[in-house]
Short mmCIF file of C-alpha atoms in Angstrom, two decimals:
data_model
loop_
_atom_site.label_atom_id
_atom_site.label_comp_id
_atom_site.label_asym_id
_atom_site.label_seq_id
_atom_site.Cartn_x
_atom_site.Cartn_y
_atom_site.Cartn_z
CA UNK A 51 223.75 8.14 125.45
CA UNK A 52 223.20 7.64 129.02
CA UNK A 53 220.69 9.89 130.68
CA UNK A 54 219.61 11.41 127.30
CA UNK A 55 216.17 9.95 126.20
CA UNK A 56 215.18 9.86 122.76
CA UNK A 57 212.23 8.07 121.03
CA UNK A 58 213.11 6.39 117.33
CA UNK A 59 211.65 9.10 115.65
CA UNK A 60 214.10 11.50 117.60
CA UNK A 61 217.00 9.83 117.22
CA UNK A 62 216.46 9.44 113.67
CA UNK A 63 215.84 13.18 113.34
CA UNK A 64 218.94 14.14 115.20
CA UNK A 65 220.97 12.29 113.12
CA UNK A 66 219.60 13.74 110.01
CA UNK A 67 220.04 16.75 111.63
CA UNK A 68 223.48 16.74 112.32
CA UNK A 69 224.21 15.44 108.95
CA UNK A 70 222.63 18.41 107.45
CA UNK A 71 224.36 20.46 109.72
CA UNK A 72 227.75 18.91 109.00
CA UNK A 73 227.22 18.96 104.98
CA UNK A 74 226.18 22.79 104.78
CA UNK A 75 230.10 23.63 103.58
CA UNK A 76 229.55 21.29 101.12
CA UNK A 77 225.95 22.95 100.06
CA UNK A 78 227.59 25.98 100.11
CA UNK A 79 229.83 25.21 97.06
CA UNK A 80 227.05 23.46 95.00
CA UNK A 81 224.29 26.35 95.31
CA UNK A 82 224.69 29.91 95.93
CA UNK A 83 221.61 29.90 98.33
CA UNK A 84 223.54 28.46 101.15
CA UNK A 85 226.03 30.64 102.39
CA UNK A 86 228.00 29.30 104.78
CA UNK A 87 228.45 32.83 106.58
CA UNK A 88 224.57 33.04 106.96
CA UNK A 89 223.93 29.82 108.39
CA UNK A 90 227.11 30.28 110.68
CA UNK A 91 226.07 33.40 111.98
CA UNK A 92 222.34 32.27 112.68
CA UNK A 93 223.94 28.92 114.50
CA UNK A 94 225.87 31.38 116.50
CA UNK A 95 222.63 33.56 117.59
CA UNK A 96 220.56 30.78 118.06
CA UNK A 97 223.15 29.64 120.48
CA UNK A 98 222.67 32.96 122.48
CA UNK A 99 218.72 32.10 121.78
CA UNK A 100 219.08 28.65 123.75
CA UNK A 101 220.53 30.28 126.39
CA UNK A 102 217.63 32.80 126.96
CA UNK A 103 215.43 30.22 126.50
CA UNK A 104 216.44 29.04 130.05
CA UNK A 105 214.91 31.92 131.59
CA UNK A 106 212.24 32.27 129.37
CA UNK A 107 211.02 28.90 129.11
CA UNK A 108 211.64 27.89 132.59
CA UNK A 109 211.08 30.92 135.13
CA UNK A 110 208.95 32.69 133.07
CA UNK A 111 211.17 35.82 132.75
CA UNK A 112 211.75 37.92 129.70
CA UNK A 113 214.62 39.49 129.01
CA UNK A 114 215.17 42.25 126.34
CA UNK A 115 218.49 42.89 126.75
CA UNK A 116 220.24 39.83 126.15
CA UNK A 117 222.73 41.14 123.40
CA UNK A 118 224.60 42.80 126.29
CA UNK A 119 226.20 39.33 127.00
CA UNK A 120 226.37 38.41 123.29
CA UNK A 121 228.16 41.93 122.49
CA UNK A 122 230.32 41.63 125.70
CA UNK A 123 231.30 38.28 124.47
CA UNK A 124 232.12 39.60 121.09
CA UNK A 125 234.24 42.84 122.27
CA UNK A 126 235.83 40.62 124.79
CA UNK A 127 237.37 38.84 121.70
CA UNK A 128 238.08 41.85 119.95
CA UNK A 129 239.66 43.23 122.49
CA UNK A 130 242.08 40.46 122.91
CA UNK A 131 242.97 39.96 119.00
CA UNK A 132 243.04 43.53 118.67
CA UNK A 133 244.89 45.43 121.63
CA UNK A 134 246.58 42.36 123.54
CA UNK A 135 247.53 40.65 119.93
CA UNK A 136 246.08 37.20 121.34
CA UNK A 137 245.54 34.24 118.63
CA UNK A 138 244.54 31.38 120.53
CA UNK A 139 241.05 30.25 119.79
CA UNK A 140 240.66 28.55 122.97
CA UNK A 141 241.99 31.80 125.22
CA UNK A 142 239.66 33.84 123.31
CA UNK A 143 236.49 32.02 123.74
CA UNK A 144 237.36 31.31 127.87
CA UNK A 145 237.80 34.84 127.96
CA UNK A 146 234.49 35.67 126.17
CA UNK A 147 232.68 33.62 128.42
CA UNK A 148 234.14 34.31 131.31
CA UNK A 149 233.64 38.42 130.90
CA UNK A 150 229.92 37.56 129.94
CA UNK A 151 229.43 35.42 132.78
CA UNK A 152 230.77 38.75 134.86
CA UNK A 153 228.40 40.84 133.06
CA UNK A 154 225.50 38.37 133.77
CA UNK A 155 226.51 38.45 137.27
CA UNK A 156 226.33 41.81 137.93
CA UNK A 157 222.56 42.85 135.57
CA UNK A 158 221.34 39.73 136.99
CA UNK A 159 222.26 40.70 140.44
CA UNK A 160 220.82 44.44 140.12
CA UNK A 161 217.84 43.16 137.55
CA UNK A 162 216.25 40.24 139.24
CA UNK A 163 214.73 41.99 142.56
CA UNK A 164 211.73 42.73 140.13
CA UNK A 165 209.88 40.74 137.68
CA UNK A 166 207.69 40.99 134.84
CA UNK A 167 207.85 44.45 133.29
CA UNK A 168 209.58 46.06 135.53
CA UNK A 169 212.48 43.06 134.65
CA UNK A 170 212.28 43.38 131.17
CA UNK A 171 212.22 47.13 130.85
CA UNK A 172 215.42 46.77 133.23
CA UNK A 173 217.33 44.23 130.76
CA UNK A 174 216.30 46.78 128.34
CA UNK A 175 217.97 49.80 130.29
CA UNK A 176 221.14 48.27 131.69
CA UNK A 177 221.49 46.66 127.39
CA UNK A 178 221.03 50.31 126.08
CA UNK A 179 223.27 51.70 128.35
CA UNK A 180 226.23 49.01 127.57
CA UNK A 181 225.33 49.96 124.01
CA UNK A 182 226.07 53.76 124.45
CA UNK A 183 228.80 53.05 126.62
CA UNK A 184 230.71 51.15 123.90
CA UNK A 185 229.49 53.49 120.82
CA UNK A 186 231.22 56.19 122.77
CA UNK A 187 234.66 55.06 123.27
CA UNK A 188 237.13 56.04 121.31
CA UNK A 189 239.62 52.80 122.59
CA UNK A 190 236.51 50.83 121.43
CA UNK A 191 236.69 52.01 118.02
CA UNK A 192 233.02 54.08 118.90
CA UNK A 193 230.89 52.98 116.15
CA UNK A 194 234.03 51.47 113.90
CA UNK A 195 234.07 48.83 115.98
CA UNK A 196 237.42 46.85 116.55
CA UNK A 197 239.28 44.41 114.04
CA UNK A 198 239.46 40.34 115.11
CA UNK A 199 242.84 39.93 113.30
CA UNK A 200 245.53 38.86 115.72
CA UNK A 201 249.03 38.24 115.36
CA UNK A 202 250.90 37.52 111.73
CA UNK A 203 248.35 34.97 110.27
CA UNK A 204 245.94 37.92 110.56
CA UNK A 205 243.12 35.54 112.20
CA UNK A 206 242.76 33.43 114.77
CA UNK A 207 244.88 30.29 115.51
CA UNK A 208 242.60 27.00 115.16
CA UNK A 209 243.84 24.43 117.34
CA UNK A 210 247.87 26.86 116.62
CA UNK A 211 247.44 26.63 113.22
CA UNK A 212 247.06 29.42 110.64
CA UNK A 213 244.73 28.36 108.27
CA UNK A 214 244.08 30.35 104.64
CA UNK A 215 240.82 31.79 104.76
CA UNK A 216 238.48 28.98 103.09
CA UNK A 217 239.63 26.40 105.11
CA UNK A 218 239.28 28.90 108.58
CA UNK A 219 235.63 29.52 107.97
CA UNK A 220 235.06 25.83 107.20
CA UNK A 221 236.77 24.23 110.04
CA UNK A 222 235.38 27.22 112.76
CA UNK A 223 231.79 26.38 111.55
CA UNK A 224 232.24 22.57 112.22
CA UNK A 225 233.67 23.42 115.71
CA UNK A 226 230.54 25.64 116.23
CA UNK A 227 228.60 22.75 115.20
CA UNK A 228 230.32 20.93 117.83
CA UNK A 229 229.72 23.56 120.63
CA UNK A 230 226.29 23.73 120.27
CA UNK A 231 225.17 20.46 120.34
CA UNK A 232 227.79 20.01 123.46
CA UNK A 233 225.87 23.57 124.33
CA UNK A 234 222.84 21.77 124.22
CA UNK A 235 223.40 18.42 125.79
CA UNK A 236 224.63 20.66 128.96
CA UNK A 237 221.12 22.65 128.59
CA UNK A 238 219.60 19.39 128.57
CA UNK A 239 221.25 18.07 131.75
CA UNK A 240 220.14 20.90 133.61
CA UNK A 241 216.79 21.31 133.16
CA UNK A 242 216.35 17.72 133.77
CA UNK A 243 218.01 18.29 136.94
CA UNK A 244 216.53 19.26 140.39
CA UNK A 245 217.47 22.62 139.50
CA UNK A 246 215.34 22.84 136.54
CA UNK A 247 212.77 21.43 138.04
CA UNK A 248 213.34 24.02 140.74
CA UNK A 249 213.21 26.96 137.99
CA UNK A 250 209.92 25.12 136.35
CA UNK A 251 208.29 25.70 140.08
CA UNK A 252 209.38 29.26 140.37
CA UNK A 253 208.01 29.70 136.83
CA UNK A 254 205.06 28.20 138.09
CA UNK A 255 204.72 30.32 141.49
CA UNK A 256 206.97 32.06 143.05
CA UNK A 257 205.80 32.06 146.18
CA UNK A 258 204.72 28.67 146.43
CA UNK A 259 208.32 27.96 145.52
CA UNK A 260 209.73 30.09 148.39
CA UNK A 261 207.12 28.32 150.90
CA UNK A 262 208.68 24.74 149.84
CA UNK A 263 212.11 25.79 150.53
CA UNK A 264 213.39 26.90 147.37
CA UNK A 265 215.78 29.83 147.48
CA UNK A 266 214.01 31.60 144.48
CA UNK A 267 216.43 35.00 144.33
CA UNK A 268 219.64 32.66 143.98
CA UNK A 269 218.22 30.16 141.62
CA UNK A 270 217.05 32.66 139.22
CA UNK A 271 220.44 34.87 139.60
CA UNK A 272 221.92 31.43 138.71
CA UNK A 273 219.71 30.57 135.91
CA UNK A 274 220.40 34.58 134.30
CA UNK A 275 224.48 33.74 134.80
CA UNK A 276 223.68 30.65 132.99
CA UNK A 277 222.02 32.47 130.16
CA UNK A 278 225.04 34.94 130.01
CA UNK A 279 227.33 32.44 129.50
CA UNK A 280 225.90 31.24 126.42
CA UNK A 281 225.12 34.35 125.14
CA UNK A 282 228.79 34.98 125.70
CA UNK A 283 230.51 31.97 123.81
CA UNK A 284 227.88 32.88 120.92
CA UNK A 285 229.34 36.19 120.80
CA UNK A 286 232.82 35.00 120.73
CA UNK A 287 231.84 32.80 117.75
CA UNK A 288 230.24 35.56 116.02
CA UNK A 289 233.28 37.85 116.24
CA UNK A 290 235.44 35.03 115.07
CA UNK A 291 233.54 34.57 111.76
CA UNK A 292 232.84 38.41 111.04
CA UNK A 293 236.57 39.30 111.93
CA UNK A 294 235.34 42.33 112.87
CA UNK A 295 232.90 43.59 115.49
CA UNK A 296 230.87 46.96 115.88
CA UNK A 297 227.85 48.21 118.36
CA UNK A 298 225.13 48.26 116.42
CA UNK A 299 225.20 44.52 114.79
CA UNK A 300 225.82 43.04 118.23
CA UNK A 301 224.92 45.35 121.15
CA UNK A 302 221.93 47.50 120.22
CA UNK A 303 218.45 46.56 121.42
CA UNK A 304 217.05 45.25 118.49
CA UNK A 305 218.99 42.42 118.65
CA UNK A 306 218.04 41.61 121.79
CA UNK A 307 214.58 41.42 120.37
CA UNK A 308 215.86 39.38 117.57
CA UNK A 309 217.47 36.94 120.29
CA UNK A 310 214.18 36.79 121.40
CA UNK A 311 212.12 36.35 118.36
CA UNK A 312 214.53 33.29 117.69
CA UNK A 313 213.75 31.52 120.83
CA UNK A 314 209.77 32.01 120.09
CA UNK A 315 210.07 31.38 116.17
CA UNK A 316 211.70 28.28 116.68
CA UNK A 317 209.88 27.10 119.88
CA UNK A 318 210.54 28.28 123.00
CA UNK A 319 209.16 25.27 125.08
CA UNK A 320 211.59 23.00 123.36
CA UNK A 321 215.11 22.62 123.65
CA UNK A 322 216.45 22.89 119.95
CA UNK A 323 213.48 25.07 119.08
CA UNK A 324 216.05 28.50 119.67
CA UNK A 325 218.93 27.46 117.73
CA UNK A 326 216.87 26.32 114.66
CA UNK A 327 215.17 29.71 115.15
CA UNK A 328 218.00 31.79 114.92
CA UNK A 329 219.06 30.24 111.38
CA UNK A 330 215.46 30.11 110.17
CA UNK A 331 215.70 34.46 110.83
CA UNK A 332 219.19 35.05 109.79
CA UNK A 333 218.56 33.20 106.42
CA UNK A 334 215.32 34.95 106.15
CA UNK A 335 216.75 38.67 106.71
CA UNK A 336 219.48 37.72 104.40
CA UNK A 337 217.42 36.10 101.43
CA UNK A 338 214.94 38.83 101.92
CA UNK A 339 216.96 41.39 100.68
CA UNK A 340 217.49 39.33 97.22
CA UNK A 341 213.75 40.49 96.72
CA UNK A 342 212.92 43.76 97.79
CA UNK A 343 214.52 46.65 99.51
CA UNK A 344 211.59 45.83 102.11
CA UNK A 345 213.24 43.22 103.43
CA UNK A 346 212.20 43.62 106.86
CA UNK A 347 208.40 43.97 105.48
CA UNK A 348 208.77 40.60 104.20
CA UNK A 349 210.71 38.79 106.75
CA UNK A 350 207.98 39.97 109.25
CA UNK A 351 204.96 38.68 107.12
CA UNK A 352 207.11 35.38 106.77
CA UNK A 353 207.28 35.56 110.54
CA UNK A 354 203.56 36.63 110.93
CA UNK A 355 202.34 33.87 109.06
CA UNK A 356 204.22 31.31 111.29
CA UNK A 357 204.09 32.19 114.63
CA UNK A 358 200.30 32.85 114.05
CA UNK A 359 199.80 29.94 111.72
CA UNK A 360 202.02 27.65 114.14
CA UNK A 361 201.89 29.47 117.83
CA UNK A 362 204.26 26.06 118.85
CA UNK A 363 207.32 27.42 116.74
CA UNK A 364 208.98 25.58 114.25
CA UNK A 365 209.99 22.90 116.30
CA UNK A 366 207.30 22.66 118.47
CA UNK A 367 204.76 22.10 116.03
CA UNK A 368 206.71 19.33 114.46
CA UNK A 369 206.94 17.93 117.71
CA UNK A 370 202.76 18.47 117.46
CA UNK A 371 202.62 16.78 114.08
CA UNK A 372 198.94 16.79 114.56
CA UNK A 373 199.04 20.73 114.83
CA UNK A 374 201.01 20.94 111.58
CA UNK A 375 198.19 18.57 110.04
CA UNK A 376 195.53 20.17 110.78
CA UNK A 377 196.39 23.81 109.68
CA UNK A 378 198.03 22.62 106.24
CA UNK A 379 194.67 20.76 105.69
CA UNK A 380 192.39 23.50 106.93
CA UNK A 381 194.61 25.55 103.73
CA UNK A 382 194.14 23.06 101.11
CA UNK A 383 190.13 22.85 101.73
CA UNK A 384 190.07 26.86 102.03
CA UNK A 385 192.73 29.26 101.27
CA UNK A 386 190.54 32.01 102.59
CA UNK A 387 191.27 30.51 105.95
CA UNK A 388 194.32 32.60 105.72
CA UNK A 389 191.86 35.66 106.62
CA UNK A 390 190.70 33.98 109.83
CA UNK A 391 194.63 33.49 111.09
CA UNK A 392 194.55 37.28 110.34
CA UNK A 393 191.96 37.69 112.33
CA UNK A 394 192.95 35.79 115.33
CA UNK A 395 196.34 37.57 114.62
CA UNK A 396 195.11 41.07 114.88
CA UNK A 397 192.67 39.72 117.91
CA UNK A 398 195.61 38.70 119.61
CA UNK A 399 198.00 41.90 118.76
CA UNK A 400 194.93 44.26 120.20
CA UNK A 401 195.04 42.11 123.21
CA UNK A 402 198.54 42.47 124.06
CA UNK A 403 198.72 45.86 123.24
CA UNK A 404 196.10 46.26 125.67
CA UNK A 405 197.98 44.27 128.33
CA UNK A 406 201.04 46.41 127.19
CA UNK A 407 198.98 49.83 127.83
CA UNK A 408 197.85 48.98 131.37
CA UNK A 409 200.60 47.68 132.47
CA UNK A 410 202.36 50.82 131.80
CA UNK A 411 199.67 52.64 132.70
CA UNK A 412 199.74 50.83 136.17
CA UNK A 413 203.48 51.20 136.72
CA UNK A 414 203.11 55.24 136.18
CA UNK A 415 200.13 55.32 138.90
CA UNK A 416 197.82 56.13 136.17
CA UNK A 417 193.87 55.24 136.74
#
């Protein structure tokens, strides 16, 4: 494809890729440990995980409360199918985005005259407050939630057709599969553009960027709308396949950190590093509680073990084959090597939290 460049070895990945992708309903009926829900709903947070990615990857900015545009997204939908009675697919996911992009607009706007803490702590606030906003609303459906079952066919209309539930969930996970790898051919486009390369220099230097010419306060607002966008259409998605949408699962602030998590599990300096991380989580919370009622125990050992084992991500270190190489041959000659990750692990954990202490410490004036 013109103006996307892939070595063999990429191409032939991709391909395989998308074939897996496209051959998960399939899996689905053959073994019970693909569900098709699972690996649906961790396609559509990863999308939400790509678009963070743009900020995080490129300007350097951390958000933590991205689910604001992923729950906007989702209630925008709800909203529709449940008080205006609209069907359309297509109306509801142009709405979704659209009311995200809005939302993105105006955090963005009142967010981005600080930076670093100060930034995150106010994605954080302005998520939290969306959150308890929408719990408290009675015409929300407060903590209920709202229904995504429009019209007589009780779902969604695919492409104006009413489909029986099997054949729904199949055909709105292949269009999913279709939106984010148009979702990420877009991404690629624009950070290969002058304006990503623009959003790679304020990441760099802010104030070297402003010196050059760059106008660093509307880039970035541009780059958070961006993000909002996505997070939006992968909210949409999400409400589509639950059929039903509440707070907690798609507003509250531990999904923002989740959103997060995904972009850094599956490699946040690559471009399909997010998305694979947000099925590589979803599948792990949900197979976790097969084993143990300490599900989230587990899941963060998993998680432990990998981003410590591989700091690249999933993706990333594949891209590093040599990486991947090195630490599954530094296991097989000594297991105990496990104890030195640890190690570095806790080093590491002490470090930020020392980081995380005087920063705060700084931002209350205290010596």
């Amino acid at each position: 494809m013109k103006g996307l460049e892939l070595t063999r070895k990429q191409a032939v990945l991709t391909v395989v890729g998308l074939l897996l992708a496209f051959a998960v309903p399939d899996l689905a009926r053959l073994t019970a440990s693909v569900q098709l829900s699972v690996v649906h709903q961790g396609l559509a947070f990863g999308l939400a995980a790509v678009g963070l990615n743009l900020l995080l990857r490129h300007t350097k900015l951390v958000s933590f409360g991205h689910a604001a545009f992923f729950g906007t997204g989702a209630y925008a939908t709800a909203l529709l199918a449940s008080k205006l009675d609209v069907a359309m697919m297509s109306v509801l996911l142009l709405a979704a985005v659209l009311a995200a992009g809005l939302m993105a607009a105006v955090i963005g706007y009142l967010s981005l005259r600080h930076t670093g803490l100060y930034f995150s702590l106010l994605t954080l606030a302005f998520g939290q407050l969306l959150y308890a906003l929408v719990q408290g609303q009675s015409y929300l459906g407060s903590s209920d939630g709202l229904p995504v079952r429009p019209g007589e066919a009780n779902q969604p209309l695919i492409f104006g057709l009413a489909l029986d539930a099997d054949a729904y969930a199949v055909l709105l996970y292949y269009l999913t599969v279709v939106f984010a790898v148009v979702s990420l051919l877009v991404m690629y486009r624009l950070v290969k553009s002058p304006f990503g390369a623009a959003l790679d220099a304020i990441g760099q230097d802010r104030t070297r960027a402003e010196f050059i010419g760059i106008p660093v306060q509307r880039y970035v607002w541009l780059a958070f709308v961006i993000s909002g966008l996505y997070g939006g259409l992968a909210g949409a998605i999400y409400a589509m396949v639950q059929q039903h949408v509440r707070p907690g699962p798609v507003l509250y602030f531990l999904q923002s950190g989740d959103i997060l998590y995904m972009a850094i599990l599956g490699g946040f300096q690559t471009l399909l590093g997010p998305l694979v991380g947000g099925v590589v989580l979803v599948f792990l919370q949900d197979a976790g509680k097969d084993f143990t009622n300490y599900f989230d125990a587990l899941t963060g050992i998993v998680l432990l073990v990998i981003v410590f084992g591989f700091p690249q991500g999933i993706v990333g270190s594949l891209e590093r084959g040599g990486n991947v190489r090195q630490r599954a041959r530094e296991f097989a000659e000594d297991p105990s090597v496990v104890g030195s990750w640890a190690a570095g692990a806790a080093s590491a954990l002490r470090s930020a939290f020392g980081d995380w202490v005087n920063s705060v410490r700084s931002m209350l004036g205290v010596r």
